[in-house]
CSV table of C-alpha atoms and ligand atoms in Angstrom, one decimal:
chain,number,residue,atom,x,y,z
V,1,ARG,CA,30.5,49.4,-74.6
V,2,ALA,CA,31.7,47.0,-72.0
V,3,LYS,CA,28.3,47.0,-70.4
V,4,GLU,CA,26.6,46.2,-73.7
V,5,ASP,CA,28.9,43.3,-74.3
V,6,GLY,CA,28.3,42.0,-70.9
V,7,ARG,CA,24.6,42.1,-71.4
V,8,ASN,CA,24.9,40.4,-74.7
V,9,GLN,CA,26.9,37.6,-73.2
V,10,THR,CA,24.3,37.1,-70.4
V,11,CYS,CA,21.6,36.9,-73.1
V,12,PHE,CA,23.7,34.3,-75.0
V,13,TYR,CA,24.2,32.1,-72.0
V,14,SER,CA,20.7,32.3,-70.8
V,15,ALA,CA,19.3,31.4,-74.3
V,16,GLU,CA,21.6,28.4,-74.4
V,17,TYR,CA,20.6,27.5,-70.8
V,18,GLU,CA,16.9,27.8,-71.6
V,19,GLN,CA,17.3,25.6,-74.7
V,20,ARG,CA,19.0,23.0,-72.6
V,21,LEU,CA,16.2,23.2,-70.1
V,22,VAL,CA,13.6,22.8,-72.8
V,23,GLU,CA,15.4,19.8,-74.3
V,24,ARG,CA,15.7,18.2,-70.9
V,25,THR,CA,12.1,18.7,-70.0
V,26,ARG,CA,11.1,17.2,-73.3
V,27,ALA,CA,13.4,14.2,-72.8
V,28,GLU,CA,12.1,13.7,-69.3
V,29,ARG,CA,8.5,13.9,-70.6
V,30,GLU,CA,9.3,11.3,-73.2
V,31,LEU,CA,10.8,9.0,-70.6
V,32,ARG,CA,7.8,9.3,-68.3
V,33,ASP,CA,5.5,8.7,-71.3
V,34,ALA,CA,7.5,5.7,-72.4
V,35,LEU,CA,7.2,4.1,-69.0
V,36,GLN,CA,3.5,4.8,-68.7
V,37,GLU,CA,2.7,3.6,-72.3
V,38,SER,CA,4.8,0.5,-71.9
V,39,ARG,CA,7.3,1.5,-74.5
V,40,LEU,CA,10.2,0.3,-72.5
V,41,GLU,CA,11.4,-3.1,-73.7
V,42,VAL,CA,13.7,-5.6,-72.0
V,43,HIS,CA,16.1,-7.4,-74.4
V,44,TYR,CA,18.2,-10.4,-73.4
V,45,GLN,CA,21.8,-11.3,-74.3
V,46,ALA,CA,22.8,-14.9,-73.7
V,47,MET,CA,26.0,-15.8,-71.8
V,48,TYR,CA,27.8,-19.0,-72.6
V,49,ASP,CA,30.0,-21.5,-70.9
V,50,ALA,CA,33.5,-20.9,-72.4
V,51,SER,CA,34.4,-24.6,-72.8
V,52,GLN,CA,31.1,-26.3,-73.6
V,53,ARG,CA,29.6,-23.3,-75.4
V,54,HIS,CA,26.1,-23.8,-73.9
V,55,VAL,CA,23.8,-21.1,-72.5
V,56,VAL,CA,24.4,-20.4,-68.8
V,57,GLY,CA,22.4,-17.3,-68.4
V,58,ALA,CA,21.2,-14.0,-69.9
V,59,GLU,CA,21.7,-10.3,-69.2
V,60,ALA,CA,18.6,-8.1,-69.2
V,61,LEU,CA,19.2,-4.9,-71.1
V,62,VAL,CA,16.6,-2.1,-71.3
V,63,ARG,CA,15.6,-0.2,-74.5
V,64,LEU,CA,13.1,2.5,-75.2
V,65,ARG,CA,10.8,2.2,-78.2
V,66,SER,CA,10.1,5.7,-79.5
V,67,ARG,CA,6.7,6.6,-80.9
V,68,ASP,CA,7.9,6.2,-84.4
V,69,GLY,CA,9.1,2.7,-83.7
V,70,GLN,CA,12.8,3.4,-83.3
V,71,LEU,CA,14.8,1.4,-80.6
V,72,VAL,CA,16.6,3.9,-78.4
V,73,PRO,CA,19.7,2.5,-76.6
V,74,PRO,CA,20.0,2.7,-72.8
V,75,LEU,CA,23.1,5.0,-72.6
V,76,THR,CA,21.0,7.8,-74.1
V,77,PHE,CA,18.3,7.7,-71.4
V,78,ILE,CA,19.8,6.0,-68.3
V,79,PRO,CA,21.7,9.1,-67.1
V,80,LEU,CA,18.5,11.2,-67.3
V,81,ALA,CA,16.6,8.4,-65.6
V,82,GLU,CA,19.2,8.5,-62.8
V,83,GLU,CA,19.0,12.3,-62.4
V,84,THR,CA,15.3,12.3,-62.3
V,85,GLY,CA,14.8,9.3,-60.1
V,86,LEU,CA,12.8,7.6,-62.9
V,87,ILE,CA,15.5,4.8,-62.8
V,88,VAL,CA,13.7,3.4,-59.7
V,89,PRO,CA,10.4,2.6,-61.5
V,90,ILE,CA,12.3,1.7,-64.7
V,91,GLY,CA,14.6,-0.6,-62.8
V,92,GLU,CA,11.6,-2.3,-61.0
V,93,TYR,CA,10.0,-2.8,-64.4
V,94,VAL,CA,13.2,-4.5,-65.8
V,95,LEU,CA,13.6,-6.7,-62.7
V,96,ARG,CA,10.0,-7.9,-62.9
V,97,LYS,CA,10.1,-8.5,-66.6
V,98,ALA,CA,13.4,-10.3,-66.4
V,99,CYS,CA,12.4,-12.6,-63.6
V,100,LEU,CA,9.2,-13.5,-65.4
V,101,ALA,CA,11.1,-14.3,-68.6
V,102,ALA,CA,13.8,-16.3,-66.8
V,103,GLY,CA,11.2,-18.7,-65.3
V,104,LYS,CA,10.9,-20.4,-68.6
V,105,TRP,CA,14.6,-20.4,-69.4
V,106,CYS,CA,15.4,-22.0,-66.0
V,107,LYS,CA,13.4,-25.0,-67.1
V,108,GLN,CA,15.2,-25.2,-70.4
V,109,TRP,CA,18.8,-24.8,-69.3
V,110,PRO,CA,20.1,-26.2,-66.0
V,111,ASN,CA,21.7,-23.6,-63.6
V,112,PHE,CA,20.4,-20.8,-65.8
V,113,ARG,CA,20.7,-17.3,-64.2
V,114,ILE,CA,19.3,-14.0,-65.2
V,115,SER,CA,21.5,-10.9,-64.7
V,116,VAL,CA,20.0,-7.5,-64.1
V,117,ASN,CA,21.9,-4.2,-64.0
V,118,ILE,CA,21.3,-2.1,-60.9
V,119,SER,CA,22.3,1.6,-61.1
V,120,ALA,CA,23.8,3.5,-58.2
V,121,VAL,CA,20.6,5.4,-57.6
V,122,GLN,CA,18.6,2.1,-57.2
V,123,PHE,CA,21.3,0.7,-55.0
V,124,ALA,CA,20.9,3.6,-52.6
V,125,GLU,CA,17.1,3.0,-52.4
V,126,PRO,CA,16.0,1.2,-49.2
V,127,SER,CA,13.1,-0.3,-51.2
V,128,LEU,CA,15.4,-2.3,-53.5
V,129,LEU,CA,15.5,-5.4,-51.3
V,130,LYS,CA,11.7,-5.6,-51.3
V,131,THR,CA,11.5,-5.0,-55.0
V,132,VAL,CA,13.9,-7.7,-55.7
V,133,GLN,CA,12.1,-10.2,-53.5
V,134,ALA,CA,8.8,-9.4,-55.1
V,135,ALA,CA,10.2,-9.9,-58.6
V,136,LEU,CA,11.6,-13.3,-57.6
V,137,ASP,CA,8.3,-14.4,-56.1
V,138,GLU,CA,6.4,-13.2,-59.1
V,139,GLY,CA,8.7,-15.1,-61.5
V,140,GLY,CA,8.8,-18.2,-59.4
V,141,LEU,CA,12.6,-18.0,-59.3
V,142,SER,CA,14.9,-19.2,-56.6
V,143,PRO,CA,17.3,-16.5,-55.4
V,144,GLN,CA,20.4,-18.2,-56.8
V,145,GLN,CA,18.9,-17.9,-60.3
V,146,LEU,CA,19.1,-14.1,-60.1
V,147,GLU,CA,22.3,-12.1,-60.3
V,148,LEU,CA,22.5,-8.4,-59.7
V,149,GLU,CA,25.1,-6.5,-61.7
V,150,ILE,CA,26.6,-3.6,-59.9
V,151,THR,CA,29.4,-1.5,-61.4
V,152,GLU,CA,32.7,-1.2,-59.7
V,153,ASN,CA,32.1,2.6,-59.6
V,154,THR,CA,28.8,2.2,-57.8
V,155,LEU,CA,30.4,0.1,-55.2
V,156,MET,CA,33.2,2.5,-54.7
V,157,ALA,CA,30.9,5.5,-54.3
V,158,ASN,CA,30.0,4.3,-50.8
V,159,VAL,CA,32.1,1.2,-49.9
V,160,GLY,CA,30.6,0.7,-46.4
V,161,ALA,CA,26.9,0.9,-47.5
V,162,ALA,CA,27.6,-1.1,-50.6
V,163,ARG,CA,29.2,-4.0,-48.6
V,164,GLU,CA,26.3,-4.0,-46.1
V,165,LEU,CA,23.6,-4.1,-48.8
V,166,MET,CA,25.5,-6.8,-50.7
V,167,GLN,CA,25.6,-8.9,-47.5
V,168,ARG,CA,21.9,-8.6,-47.2
V,169,PHE,CA,21.4,-9.8,-50.8
V,170,ARG,CA,23.8,-12.6,-50.2
V,171,ALA,CA,21.9,-13.6,-47.0
V,172,LEU,CA,18.9,-14.1,-49.3
V,173,GLY,CA,21.0,-16.3,-51.7
V,174,ILE,CA,21.0,-13.8,-54.5
V,175,ARG,CA,24.1,-13.7,-56.7
V,176,LEU,CA,26.2,-10.5,-57.2
V,177,SER,CA,28.4,-9.5,-60.0
V,178,ILE,CA,30.8,-6.6,-60.3
V,179,ASP,CA,30.2,-5.1,-63.7
V,180,ASP,CA,32.7,-3.2,-66.0
V,181,PHE,CA,35.6,-4.3,-63.8
V,182,GLY,CA,38.9,-2.7,-64.6
V,183,THR,CA,37.6,0.7,-65.6
V,184,GLY,CA,37.1,2.0,-62.1
V,185,TYR,CA,39.5,2.7,-59.3
V,186,SER,CA,38.9,0.1,-56.7
V,187,SER,CA,41.8,-1.4,-54.8
V,188,LEU,CA,42.4,-5.1,-54.4
V,189,THR,CA,41.6,-4.8,-50.7
V,190,TYR,CA,38.1,-3.5,-51.5
V,191,LEU,CA,37.5,-6.1,-54.1
V,192,ARG,CA,38.3,-8.8,-51.6
V,193,SER,CA,35.8,-7.4,-49.1
V,194,PHE,CA,32.8,-7.4,-51.5
V,195,PRO,CA,30.8,-10.6,-51.3
V,196,ALA,CA,30.4,-10.9,-55.1
V,197,GLN,CA,30.5,-14.3,-56.9
V,198,THR,CA,31.2,-12.9,-60.4
V,199,LEU,CA,33.6,-10.4,-61.9
V,200,LYS,CA,32.7,-9.0,-65.3
V,201,LEU,CA,35.7,-7.9,-67.3
V,202,ASP,CA,34.9,-4.7,-69.1
V,203,GLN,CA,34.7,-5.0,-72.9
V,204,ALA,CA,37.3,-2.3,-73.4
V,205,PHE,CA,39.9,-4.9,-72.4
V,206,VAL,CA,38.3,-7.6,-74.3
V,207,ARG,CA,38.4,-5.6,-77.5
V,208,GLY,CA,41.9,-4.4,-77.0
V,209,HIS,CA,43.6,-7.3,-75.4
V,210,LEU,CA,44.9,-9.1,-78.4
V,211,ASP,CA,46.9,-6.2,-79.9
V,212,ASP,CA,48.0,-4.4,-76.8
V,213,GLN,CA,50.6,-5.8,-74.4
V,214,GLY,CA,49.5,-3.5,-71.6
V,215,ASP,CA,45.9,-4.5,-71.9
V,216,LEU,CA,46.9,-8.2,-72.1
V,217,ALA,CA,48.8,-7.9,-68.8
V,218,ILE,CA,45.8,-6.2,-67.2
V,219,VAL,CA,43.4,-8.9,-68.4
V,220,ARG,CA,45.7,-11.7,-67.1
V,221,THR,CA,46.0,-9.9,-63.8
V,222,ILE,CA,42.2,-9.4,-63.4
V,223,ILE,CA,41.6,-13.1,-64.3
V,224,SER,CA,44.1,-14.4,-61.8
V,225,LEU,CA,42.9,-12.0,-59.2
V,226,GLY,CA,39.3,-13.3,-59.7
V,227,GLN,CA,40.5,-16.9,-59.6
V,228,ALA,CA,42.4,-16.3,-56.4
V,229,LEU,CA,39.3,-14.9,-54.8
V,230,GLY,CA,37.2,-17.8,-56.1
V,231,MET,CA,35.1,-15.7,-58.4
V,232,GLU,CA,33.6,-16.6,-61.7
V,233,LEU,CA,35.0,-14.5,-64.6
V,234,VAL,CA,32.7,-13.3,-67.3
V,235,ALA,CA,34.1,-11.5,-70.4
V,236,GLU,CA,31.7,-9.2,-72.1
V,237,GLY,CA,31.9,-7.8,-75.7
V,238,VAL,CA,33.4,-10.9,-77.2
V,239,GLU,CA,33.3,-10.4,-80.9
V,240,THR,CA,35.8,-12.8,-82.5
V,241,ASN,CA,36.8,-16.4,-82.2
V,242,ASP,CA,40.4,-15.4,-81.3
V,243,GLN,CA,39.1,-13.4,-78.4
V,244,ALA,CA,36.9,-16.2,-77.2
V,245,SER,CA,39.7,-18.9,-77.3
V,246,ASN,CA,42.3,-16.6,-75.7
V,247,LEU,CA,39.9,-15.6,-72.9
V,248,ALA,CA,38.9,-19.2,-72.4
V,249,GLY,CA,42.6,-20.2,-72.4
V,250,MET,CA,43.4,-17.6,-69.7
V,251,GLY,CA,40.7,-19.0,-67.5
V,252,CYS,CA,37.6,-17.0,-68.2
V,253,GLN,CA,34.6,-19.4,-67.6
V,254,THR,CA,31.9,-17.4,-69.2
V,255,LEU,CA,31.7,-15.4,-72.4
V,256,GLN,CA,29.1,-12.9,-73.7
V,257,GLY,CA,29.2,-11.0,-76.9
V,258,TYR,CA,28.1,-10.5,-80.5
V,259,LEU,CA,30.2,-13.6,-81.6
V,260,PHE,CA,27.6,-15.8,-79.8
V,261,SER,CA,24.4,-13.7,-79.5
V,262,ARG,CA,23.2,-10.1,-79.6
V,263,PRO,CA,20.6,-8.8,-77.2
V,264,VAL,CA,17.2,-9.9,-78.5
V,265,PRO,CA,13.6,-9.6,-77.5
V,266,GLU,CA,12.3,-12.3,-75.2
V,267,GLY,CA,10.6,-14.4,-77.9
V,268,GLU,CA,13.9,-14.6,-80.0
V,269,PHE,CA,16.1,-15.7,-77.1
V,270,PRO,CA,18.9,-16.9,-77.3
V,271,GLY,CA,19.2,-15.3,-80.7
H,301,C2E,P1,26.6,-3.2,-69.5
H,301,C2E,O1,25.9,-3.7,-68.4
H,301,C2E,O2,28.1,-3.3,-69.4
H,301,C2E,O3,26.1,-4.1,-70.7
H,301,C2E,C1,26.9,-4.6,-71.8
H,301,C2E,C2,26.7,-3.7,-73.0
H,301,C2E,O4,27.6,-4.2,-74.0
H,301,C2E,C3,25.3,-3.8,-73.7
H,301,C2E,O5,25.0,-2.5,-74.3
H,301,C2E,C4,25.5,-4.8,-74.7
H,301,C2E,O6,24.5,-4.8,-75.8
H,301,C2E,C5,26.8,-4.5,-75.2
H,301,C2E,N1,27.5,-5.6,-75.9
H,301,C2E,C6,27.4,-6.9,-75.6
H,301,C2E,N2,28.1,-7.7,-76.4
H,301,C2E,C7,28.8,-6.8,-77.2
H,301,C2E,C8,29.8,-7.0,-78.3
H,301,C2E,O7,30.2,-8.1,-78.6
H,301,C2E,N3,30.2,-5.9,-78.9
H,301,C2E,C9,29.8,-4.6,-78.5
H,301,C2E,N4,30.3,-3.6,-79.1
H,301,C2E,N5,28.9,-4.4,-77.5
H,301,C2E,C10,28.4,-5.5,-76.9
H,301,C2E,P2,23.6,-1.8,-74.1
H,301,C2E,O8,22.5,-2.8,-74.1
H,301,C2E,O9,23.6,-0.6,-75.0
H,301,C2E,O10,23.7,-1.2,-72.6
H,301,C2E,C11,24.7,-0.3,-72.2
H,301,C2E,C12,24.7,-0.1,-70.8
H,301,C2E,O11,23.5,0.5,-70.3
H,301,C2E,C13,24.9,-1.3,-69.9
H,301,C2E,O12,26.3,-1.7,-69.9
H,301,C2E,C14,24.4,-0.9,-68.6
H,301,C2E,O13,25.4,-0.1,-67.9
H,301,C2E,C15,23.3,0.1,-69.0
H,301,C2E,N6,22.0,-0.6,-68.9
H,301,C2E,C16,21.4,-1.4,-69.8
H,301,C2E,N7,20.2,-1.9,-69.3
H,301,C2E,C17,20.1,-1.4,-68.0
H,301,C2E,C18,19.1,-1.5,-67.0
H,301,C2E,O14,18.1,-2.2,-67.1
H,301,C2E,N8,19.3,-0.8,-65.8
H,301,C2E,C19,20.4,0.0,-65.7
H,301,C2E,N9,20.6,0.6,-64.5
H,301,C2E,N10,21.4,0.1,-66.6
H,301,C2E,C20,21.2,-0.6,-67.8
H,302,MG,MG1,25.9,-5.3,-67.2
H,303,MG,MG1,29.3,-4.5,-68.3
H,304,MG,MG1,30.0,-2.2,-70.0
């Protein structure tokens, strides 16, 4: 009896495992096909100067267009892209597209910068520096018009290597931004040692900070910390006028969110 139960259990788990494997293989195939068939799209969300409310830059955000025309958001395929290494060619594609698009916008808005998200896997690739340089050349951008967004958690995964690579990007004049700040676990000492110019306040704080005293205290602290370190503060996920004026009042120079613009295809920018 016990033996039978045990066997059944094994069958149950292996069937579930097999199903997961099939699904994963299908998802990976779909991701490869999308890359090959140019069904990856880069959308752009404008960033605004908090006091003048003019465009200062854009964040490039990747999407997948399924065969039936649906737009698939990045959080559903980026983790798989990271596991399979496909994030490297995907990331290169986004960098090149974004630099080409930004060429026009740099002529339209003074001091315009294009921000591109770099995943931990890309950040660990020795080829990243060359890829970035090639994308800049191709788009005719100067290095200070490109900003790489790296999450706090990516930086903390290997502090020494991260700092070293950041220094190499800085030596080229490329801007660096610490994304989703406040959600990770970095200490102030580390933050100080990273040569980044921008601190991006995670939208979880932006959304909650009006109602929650604890969040408000954290937001104030992050902003004054950034200011003390001479960094530009960007708030992402700004959806209401109250949030915008409060963040501006607390010293946030740059705002990004649905209140101003949603991520849009290149031709519709700034949306
Ligand atoms: P992220 O870099 O923190 O990007 C900001 C996300 O917040 C975007 O979601 C954006 O559409 C969303 N957002 C902006 N304003 C608002 C707002 O007012 N309200 C709300 N609710 N959301 C807002 P998206 O495009 O779905 O991207 C999600 C994440 O996927 C990004 O977070 C980033 O971590 C990753 N990602 C996107 N594109 C790329 C890429 O090309 N490479 C890599 N490695 N990661 C990417
Ligand atoms: Mg980002
Ligand atoms: Mg972010
Ligand atoms: Mg985020």
